[in-house]
mmCIF file of C-alpha atoms in Angstrom:
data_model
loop_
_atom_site.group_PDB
_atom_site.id
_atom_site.type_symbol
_atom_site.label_atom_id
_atom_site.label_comp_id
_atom_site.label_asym_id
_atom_site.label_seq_id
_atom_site.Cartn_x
_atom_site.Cartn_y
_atom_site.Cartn_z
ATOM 1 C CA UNK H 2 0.000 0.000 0.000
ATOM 2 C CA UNK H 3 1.313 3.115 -1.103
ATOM 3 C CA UNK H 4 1.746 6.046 2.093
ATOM 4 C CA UNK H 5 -1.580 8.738 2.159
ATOM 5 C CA UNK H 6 -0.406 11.588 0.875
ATOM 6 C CA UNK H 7 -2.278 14.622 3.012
ATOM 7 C CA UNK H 8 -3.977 17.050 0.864
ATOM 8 C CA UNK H 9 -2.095 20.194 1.994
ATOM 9 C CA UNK H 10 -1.937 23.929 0.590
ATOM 10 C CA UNK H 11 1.477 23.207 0.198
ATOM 11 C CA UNK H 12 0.773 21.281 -2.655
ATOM 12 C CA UNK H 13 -1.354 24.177 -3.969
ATOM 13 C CA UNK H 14 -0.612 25.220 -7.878
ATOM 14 C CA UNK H 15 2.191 21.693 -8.037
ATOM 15 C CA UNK H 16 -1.090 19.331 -9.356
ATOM 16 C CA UNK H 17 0.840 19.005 -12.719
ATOM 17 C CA UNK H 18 4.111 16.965 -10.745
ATOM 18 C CA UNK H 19 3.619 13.682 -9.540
ATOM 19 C CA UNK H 20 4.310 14.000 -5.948
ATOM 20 C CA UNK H 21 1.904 16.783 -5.216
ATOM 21 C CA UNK H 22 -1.596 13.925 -6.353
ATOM 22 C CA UNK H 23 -2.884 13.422 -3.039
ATOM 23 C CA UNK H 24 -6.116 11.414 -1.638
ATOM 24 C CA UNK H 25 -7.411 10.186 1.227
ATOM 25 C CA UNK H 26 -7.314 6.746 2.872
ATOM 26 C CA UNK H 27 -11.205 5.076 2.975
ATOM 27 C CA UNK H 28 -11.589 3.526 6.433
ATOM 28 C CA UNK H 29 -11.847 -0.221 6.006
ATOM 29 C CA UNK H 30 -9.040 -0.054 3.215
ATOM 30 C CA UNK H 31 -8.513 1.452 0.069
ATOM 31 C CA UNK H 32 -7.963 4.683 -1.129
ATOM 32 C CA UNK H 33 -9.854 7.742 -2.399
ATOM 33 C CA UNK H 34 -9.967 9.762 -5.599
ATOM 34 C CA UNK H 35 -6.962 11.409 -6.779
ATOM 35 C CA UNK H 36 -6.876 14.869 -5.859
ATOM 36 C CA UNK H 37 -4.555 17.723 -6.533
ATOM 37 C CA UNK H 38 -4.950 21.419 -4.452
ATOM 38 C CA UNK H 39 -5.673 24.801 -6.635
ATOM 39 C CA UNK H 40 -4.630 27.861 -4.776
ATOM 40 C CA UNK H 41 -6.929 30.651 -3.833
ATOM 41 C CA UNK H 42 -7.889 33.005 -6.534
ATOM 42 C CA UNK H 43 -10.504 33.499 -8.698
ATOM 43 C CA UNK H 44 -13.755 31.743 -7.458
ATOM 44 C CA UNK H 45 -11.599 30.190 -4.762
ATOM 45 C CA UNK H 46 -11.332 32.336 -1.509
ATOM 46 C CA UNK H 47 -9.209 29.889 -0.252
ATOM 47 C CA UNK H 48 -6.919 26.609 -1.439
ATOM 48 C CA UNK H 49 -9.015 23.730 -1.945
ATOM 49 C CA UNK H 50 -8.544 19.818 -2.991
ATOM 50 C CA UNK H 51 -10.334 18.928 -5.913
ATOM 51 C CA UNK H 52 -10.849 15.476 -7.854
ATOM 52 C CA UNK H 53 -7.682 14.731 -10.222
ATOM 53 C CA UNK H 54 -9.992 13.374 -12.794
ATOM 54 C CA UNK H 55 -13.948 13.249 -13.254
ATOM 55 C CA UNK H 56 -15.638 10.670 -10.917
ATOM 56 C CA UNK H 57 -14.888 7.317 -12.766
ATOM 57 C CA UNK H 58 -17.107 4.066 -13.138
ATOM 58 C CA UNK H 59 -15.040 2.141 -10.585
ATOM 59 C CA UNK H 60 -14.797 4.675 -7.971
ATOM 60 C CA UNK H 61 -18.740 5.525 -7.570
ATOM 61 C CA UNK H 62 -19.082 1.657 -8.198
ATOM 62 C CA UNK H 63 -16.914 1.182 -4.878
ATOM 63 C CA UNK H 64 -19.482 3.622 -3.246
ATOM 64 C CA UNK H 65 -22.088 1.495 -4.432
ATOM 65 C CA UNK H 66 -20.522 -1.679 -3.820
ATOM 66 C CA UNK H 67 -19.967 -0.606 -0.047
ATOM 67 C CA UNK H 68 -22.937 1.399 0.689
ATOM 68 C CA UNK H 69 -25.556 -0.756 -0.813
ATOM 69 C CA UNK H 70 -27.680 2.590 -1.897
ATOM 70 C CA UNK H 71 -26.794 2.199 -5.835
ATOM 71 C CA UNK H 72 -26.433 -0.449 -8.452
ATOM 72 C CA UNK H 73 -22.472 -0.106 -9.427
ATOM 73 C CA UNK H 74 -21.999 1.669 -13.243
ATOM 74 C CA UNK H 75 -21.696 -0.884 -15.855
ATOM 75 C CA UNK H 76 -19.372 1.025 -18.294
ATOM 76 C CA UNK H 77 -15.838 0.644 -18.326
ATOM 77 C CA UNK H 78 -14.311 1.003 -14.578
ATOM 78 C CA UNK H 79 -12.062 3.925 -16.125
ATOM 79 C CA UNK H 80 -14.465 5.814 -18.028
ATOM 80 C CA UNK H 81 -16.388 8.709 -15.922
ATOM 81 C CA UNK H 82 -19.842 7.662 -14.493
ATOM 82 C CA UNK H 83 -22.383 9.492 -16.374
ATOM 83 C CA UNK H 84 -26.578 8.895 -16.034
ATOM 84 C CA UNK H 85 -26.485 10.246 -11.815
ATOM 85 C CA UNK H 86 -28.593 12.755 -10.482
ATOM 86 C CA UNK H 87 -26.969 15.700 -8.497
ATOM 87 C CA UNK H 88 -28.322 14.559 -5.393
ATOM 88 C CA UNK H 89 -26.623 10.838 -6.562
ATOM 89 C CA UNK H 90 -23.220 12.847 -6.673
ATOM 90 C CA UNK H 91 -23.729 14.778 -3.249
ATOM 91 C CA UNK H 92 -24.464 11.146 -1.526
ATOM 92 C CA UNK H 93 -20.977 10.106 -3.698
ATOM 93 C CA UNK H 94 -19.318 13.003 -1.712
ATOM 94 C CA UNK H 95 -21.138 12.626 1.649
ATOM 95 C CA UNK H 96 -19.950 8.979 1.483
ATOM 96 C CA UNK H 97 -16.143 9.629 0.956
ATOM 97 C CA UNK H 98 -16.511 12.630 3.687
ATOM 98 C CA UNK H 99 -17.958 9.690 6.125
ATOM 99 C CA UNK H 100 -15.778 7.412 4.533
ATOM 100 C CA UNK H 101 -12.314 9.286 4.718
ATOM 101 C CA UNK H 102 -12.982 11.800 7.724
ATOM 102 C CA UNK H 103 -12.524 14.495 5.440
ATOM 103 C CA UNK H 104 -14.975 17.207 3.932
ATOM 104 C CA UNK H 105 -16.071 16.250 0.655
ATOM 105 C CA UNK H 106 -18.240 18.734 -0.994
ATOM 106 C CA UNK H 107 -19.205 19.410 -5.238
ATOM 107 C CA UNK H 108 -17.407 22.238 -5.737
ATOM 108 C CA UNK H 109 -19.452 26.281 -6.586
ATOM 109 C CA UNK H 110 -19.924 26.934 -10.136
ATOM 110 C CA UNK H 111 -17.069 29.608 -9.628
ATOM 111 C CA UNK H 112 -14.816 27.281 -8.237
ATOM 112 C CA UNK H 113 -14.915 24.734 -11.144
ATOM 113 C CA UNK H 114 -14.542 27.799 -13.587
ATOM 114 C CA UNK H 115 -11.696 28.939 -11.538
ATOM 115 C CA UNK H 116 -10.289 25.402 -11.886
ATOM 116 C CA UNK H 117 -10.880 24.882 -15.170
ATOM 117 C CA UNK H 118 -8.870 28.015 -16.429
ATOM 118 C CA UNK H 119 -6.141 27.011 -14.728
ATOM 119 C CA UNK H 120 -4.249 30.346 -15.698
ATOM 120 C CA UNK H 121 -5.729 30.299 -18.553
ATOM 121 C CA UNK H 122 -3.294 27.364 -19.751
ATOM 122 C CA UNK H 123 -6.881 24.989 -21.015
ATOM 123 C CA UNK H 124 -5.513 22.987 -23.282
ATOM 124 C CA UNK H 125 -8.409 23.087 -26.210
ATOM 125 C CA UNK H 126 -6.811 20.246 -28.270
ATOM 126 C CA UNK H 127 -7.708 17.950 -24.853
ATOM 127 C CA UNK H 128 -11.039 19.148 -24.885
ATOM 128 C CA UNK H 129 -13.514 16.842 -25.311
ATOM 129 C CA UNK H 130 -16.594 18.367 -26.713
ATOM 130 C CA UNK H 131 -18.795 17.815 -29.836
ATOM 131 C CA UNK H 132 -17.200 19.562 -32.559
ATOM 132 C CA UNK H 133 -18.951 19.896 -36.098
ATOM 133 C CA UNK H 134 -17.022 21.117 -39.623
ATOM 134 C CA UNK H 135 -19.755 21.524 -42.253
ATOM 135 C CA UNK H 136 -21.777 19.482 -40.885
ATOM 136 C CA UNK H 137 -19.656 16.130 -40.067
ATOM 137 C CA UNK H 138 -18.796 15.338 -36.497
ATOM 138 C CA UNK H 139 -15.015 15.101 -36.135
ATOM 139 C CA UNK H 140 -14.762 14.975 -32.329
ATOM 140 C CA UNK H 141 -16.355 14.611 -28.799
ATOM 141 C CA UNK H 142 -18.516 11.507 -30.383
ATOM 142 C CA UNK H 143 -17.886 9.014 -27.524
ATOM 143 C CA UNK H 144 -16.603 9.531 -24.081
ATOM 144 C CA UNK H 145 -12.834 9.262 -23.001
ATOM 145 C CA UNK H 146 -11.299 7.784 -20.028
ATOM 146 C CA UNK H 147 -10.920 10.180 -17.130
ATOM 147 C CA UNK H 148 -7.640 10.240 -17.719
ATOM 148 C CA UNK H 149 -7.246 10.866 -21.398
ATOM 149 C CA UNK H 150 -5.252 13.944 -22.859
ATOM 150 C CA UNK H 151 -3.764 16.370 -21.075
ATOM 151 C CA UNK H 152 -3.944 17.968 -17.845
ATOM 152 C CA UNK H 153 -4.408 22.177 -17.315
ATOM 153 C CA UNK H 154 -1.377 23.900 -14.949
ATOM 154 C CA UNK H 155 -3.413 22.930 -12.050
ATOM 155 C CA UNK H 156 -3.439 18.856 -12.781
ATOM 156 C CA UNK H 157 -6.905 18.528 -13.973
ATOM 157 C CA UNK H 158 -7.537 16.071 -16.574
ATOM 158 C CA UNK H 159 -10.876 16.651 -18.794
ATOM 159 C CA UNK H 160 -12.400 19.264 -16.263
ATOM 160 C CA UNK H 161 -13.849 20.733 -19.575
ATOM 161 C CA UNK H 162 -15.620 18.473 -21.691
ATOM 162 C CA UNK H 163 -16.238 14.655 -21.594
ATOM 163 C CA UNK H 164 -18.885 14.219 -19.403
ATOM 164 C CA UNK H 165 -20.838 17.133 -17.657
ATOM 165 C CA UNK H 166 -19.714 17.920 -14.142
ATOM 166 C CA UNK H 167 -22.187 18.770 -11.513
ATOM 167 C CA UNK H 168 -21.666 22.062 -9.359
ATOM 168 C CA UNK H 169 -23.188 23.893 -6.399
ATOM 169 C CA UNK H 170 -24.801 27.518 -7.009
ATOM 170 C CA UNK H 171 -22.590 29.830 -4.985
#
């Protein structure tokens, strides 16, 4: 088993390197969703731990799987879980809170924008969205594994496009 790596601001802005993925250890074994700090700015007031990569198939299936309150996703375990309700994804992140002793929350709809711009470094050739030249779709057909392309500066892999996230008003 690999050491938990404490989700720290110290690690804010460093989501891009290796040793600054963090997550948190689920009691009863196992561990939690990648995560990698942004630093305060923007729609953040303060540092906060996101989710590496969308929620996949295999993760919310382990919720599932443990909780009993879901039948697990039958796509691929490392394609994002798509077909949820928002109140299925805030009992996904009350779960991992109970689950990991730590606050899990979806994040405000200025947080995620915040997140997604990254410094403005968005990487539009990783985008996944449904793209159209006269007429013929040449991209964003099918969904991609979480962690397909490339990340933004912060570490985030497909924050925009793939499937649709789900956010808090705020």
């Amino acid at each position: 088993a690999l050491p938990e790596i404490p989700c720290t601001d110290r690690l804010a802005g460093y989501g891009k390197r290796k040793q600054a993925v963090c997550y948190d250890t689920l009691d009863g074994g196992g561990r939690g969703p990648d995560l990698v700090v942004i630093p305060a700015g923007g729609g953040a007031a303060k540092a906060l731990a996101t989710g590496r990569t969308e929620v996949s198939n295999a993760d919310y299936g382990a919720y599932c799987q443990r909780t009993g309150r879901c039948k697990p996703p039958t796509g691929a375990a490392e394609y994002p879980v798509t077909g949820i309700s928002i109140d299925d994804a805030r009992a996904y992140a009350t779960w991992l809170s109970q689950a990991t002793g730590s606050s899990y929350r979806l994040p405000t709809d200025g947080e995620w924008t915040y997140a997604v711009v990254a410094q403005g470094s968005t990487d539009a050739s990783s985008v996944n969205c449904l793209v159209e030249i006269g007429g013929k779709k040449v991209r964003g057909v099918a969904l991609e594994p979480v962690q397909s392309g490339s990340s933004n500066s912060w570490g985030l892999y497909n924050a925009l496009g793939n499937a649709q996230e789900w956010v808090q008003a705020g």
